[in-house]
Amino acid sequence: MGRKYIFVTGGVVSSVGKGIVTAALGRLLKSRGLSVVLQKLDPYLNVDPGTMSPYQHGEVFVTADGAETDLDLGHYERFLDQDLTGLSSITAGQIYQTVIAKERRGDYLGRTIQAIPHVTNEIKARIRMVGEAAQAQIVVVEVGGTVGDIEGQPFLEAIRQMRNEEERSDTLSVHVTFLPYLSTTGELKTKPTQHSVRELRSLGIQPDVIICRSDLAVGEELREKVSLFCDVPKEAVVPLLTMPTIYDVPLVLEEAGLTNYILHRLDLPTSEGDLADWRRWVEQLRTPRGQVEIALVGKYVELPDAYLSVKEALIHAGVAHGVGVRIRWVHSQLLEEGRLDMLEGVHGVIVPGGFGERGIEGKVVAARYARERGIPYLGLCLGMQVMVIEYARHVLGWRGAHSTEFDPHTPYPVICLMEEQLGIVDKGGTMRLGSYPCSLRPGTQAHHLYGTETIWERHRHRYEFNIQYREALERAGLVASGTSPEGTLVEICEVRDHPFMIGCQFHPEFRSRPGRPHPLFLGLVRAALACQRPAFASPYT
Ligand code: GLN
């Protein structure tokens, strides 16, 4: 059997949910026993989103192999319950960088370098490469942006070519559109969908499936209309109503018969699917037996996508405990201005990762608040660094203790670059990215939560806990509960006399999955529940 390729494009408007549809398709095909890999093609010219502002891009998701990727990769991993690699996140910037590097090396033997075939060949090579590397039966490729964007054209052209090069039954095009609602006439409109399909066809791609997102129920006549005007069979016009949660999407698409239709079109046997676990999990998500409230203290709180994986990890941990987790988005600058009331009544506090000085003192305020009042606290990367700074300042009385990222002349550089710790002058300071091992110290809360001694977690940072201060901090009650195997880097620490105050130098949120919540998030939510109602018995053991 040849490898199959499903291409997902979007039309009408952006943010129509292509990423979730792609992730859901992956889940559905996997549930039929097929091996699947997912890939995102981003048409922008940045080499990766690592240097982009959260305002532009939302969260930067980090894969185990250390690639800084689009946040859709997070959805892919969570829905597939499978680790992906950097090969799953391709940008136009990477493609052009490779093509130009090859040109400089003379690989093209003096030819003129053109969008077709050189750029499109590189794109096709990346699509085939991810399938090959994963040895997947099916590659689902999502093209970022909307059909008609100038940057997206080489990608769509590459897809058009691949559709010709592969067997007819080995590729499938799924177009995701939006049906707007006009209140004056009380109707959902299909015209933008028709236009967007026309645009796609003008690029040589006839969609096989059209998924119509809408905020209202889509009647049979509308499906017939889209079918007629866009030249796809009616059963391939799949309405997708806005759902209460993204995790409902695979179930809706399955219900609509999409998986069977796709398998049939790809000449694959339509075996029985197994979505029972997913269905059960979504049912638990829908029927919480309570709720805890966790404050998330950051500087991009008006932009929840900036903390997407943290948000999802909290949901996963909540489901495991049978409760909903409500996030109270707290702007760190407000805490800096003394607005402690913003934290009033929360059952837990999270300080997530971040870069740059803005709002940093507000995060220190949050850590102090949680420590002094015995409120559960989880510090993620910068959130751990803040926790150490706060402890040094207020428990040890080290005035001015800081990270050299924010105060290069601090008298107590409790957080600094590795190079500074080793006395190296040249601060090459590249980012520590991807999965690294960590050894947990037996008897610590972290060890208890993980239930194992060696863990692997994903990193994205430059600065580290300064080991020169480790002893003094430990004596004062801030314990290094996990280090790199050779013991030189503190990867996780905890406050000894506190119900739950843990900071980790890594990003546990990237590893949390619906049915496999992360131990640290489980621990936080359990502690939050204990904080809220000490007698609560969690179903999670
Ligand atoms: N800015 C900090 C560092 O580089 C923390 C980074 C983060 O939270 N991801 O170490």
mmCIF file of N, CA, C and O and ligand atoms in Angstrom, residues 353-355 380-382 385 405 460-463 507, ligand 1:
data_model
loop_
_atom_site.group_PDB
_atom_site.id
_atom_site.type_symbol
_atom_site.label_atom_id
_atom_site.label_comp_id
_atom_site.label_asym_id
_atom_site.label_seq_id
_atom_site.Cartn_x
_atom_site.Cartn_y
_atom_site.Cartn_z
ATOM 1 N N GLY A 353 5.698 30.423 31.717
ATOM 2 C CA GLY A 353 6.954 30.883 31.133
ATOM 3 C C GLY A 353 6.832 32.272 30.556
ATOM 4 O O GLY A 353 5.733 32.783 30.347
ATOM 5 N N GLY A 354 7.966 32.888 30.329
ATOM 6 C CA GLY A 354 7.942 34.216 29.741
ATOM 7 C C GLY A 354 9.342 34.753 29.522
ATOM 8 O O GLY A 354 10.316 34.217 30.048
ATOM 9 N N PHE A 355 9.412 35.805 28.747
ATOM 10 C CA PHE A 355 10.678 36.471 28.454
ATOM 11 C C PHE A 355 10.498 37.955 28.648
ATOM 12 O O PHE A 355 9.416 38.491 28.416
ATOM 13 N N LEU A 380 6.268 27.640 36.087
ATOM 14 C CA LEU A 380 6.737 26.974 34.880
ATOM 15 C C LEU A 380 7.846 27.805 34.255
ATOM 16 O O LEU A 380 7.601 28.913 33.774
ATOM 17 N N CYS A 381 9.044 27.307 34.280
ATOM 18 C CA CYS A 381 10.191 27.973 33.668
ATOM 19 C C CYS A 381 10.410 29.343 34.315
ATOM 20 O O CYS A 381 10.915 29.414 35.430
ATOM 21 N N LEU A 382 9.999 30.433 33.685
ATOM 22 C CA LEU A 382 10.141 31.735 34.333
ATOM 23 C C LEU A 382 9.439 31.719 35.704
ATOM 24 O O LEU A 382 9.904 32.337 36.655
ATOM 25 N N GLN A 385 11.814 30.475 38.149
ATOM 26 C CA GLN A 385 12.861 31.460 38.422
ATOM 27 C C GLN A 385 12.344 32.538 39.370
ATOM 28 O O GLN A 385 13.033 32.942 40.315
ATOM 29 N N GLU A 405 19.020 38.102 33.806
ATOM 30 C CA GLU A 405 18.255 38.490 32.613
ATOM 31 C C GLU A 405 17.627 39.879 32.811
ATOM 32 O O GLU A 405 17.513 40.657 31.884
ATOM 33 N N ARG A 460 12.775 25.297 27.159
ATOM 34 C CA ARG A 460 12.939 26.433 26.246
ATOM 35 C C ARG A 460 13.329 27.653 27.069
ATOM 36 O O ARG A 460 12.488 28.436 27.500
ATOM 37 N N HIS A 461 14.594 27.759 27.347
ATOM 38 C CA HIS A 461 15.059 28.872 28.188
ATOM 39 C C HIS A 461 16.563 29.045 28.046
ATOM 40 O O HIS A 461 17.262 28.181 27.523
ATOM 41 N N ARG A 462 17.048 30.165 28.558
ATOM 42 C CA ARG A 462 18.490 30.418 28.579
ATOM 43 C C ARG A 462 19.033 30.402 29.998
ATOM 44 O O ARG A 462 20.121 29.962 30.248
ATOM 45 N N TYR A 463 18.244 30.900 30.917
ATOM 46 C CA TYR A 463 18.732 31.123 32.278
ATOM 47 C C TYR A 463 18.465 29.903 33.157
ATOM 48 O O TYR A 463 17.578 29.098 32.866
ATOM 49 N N HIS A 507 9.004 22.848 30.692
ATOM 50 C CA HIS A 507 7.600 23.151 30.378
ATOM 51 C C HIS A 507 6.764 21.870 30.381
ATOM 52 O O HIS A 507 6.577 21.257 29.331
HETATM 53 N N1 GLN B 1 13.326 34.079 30.228
HETATM 54 C C1 GLN B 1 13.687 32.911 30.968
HETATM 55 C C2 GLN B 1 14.904 32.213 30.396
HETATM 56 O O1 GLN B 1 15.288 32.440 29.282
HETATM 57 C C3 GLN B 1 12.518 31.946 31.062
HETATM 58 C C4 GLN B 1 12.114 31.386 29.735
HETATM 59 C C5 GLN B 1 10.790 30.689 29.782
HETATM 60 O O2 GLN B 1 10.010 30.860 30.699
HETATM 61 N N2 GLN B 1 10.512 29.887 28.791
HETATM 62 O O3 GLN B 1 15.502 31.407 31.061
#
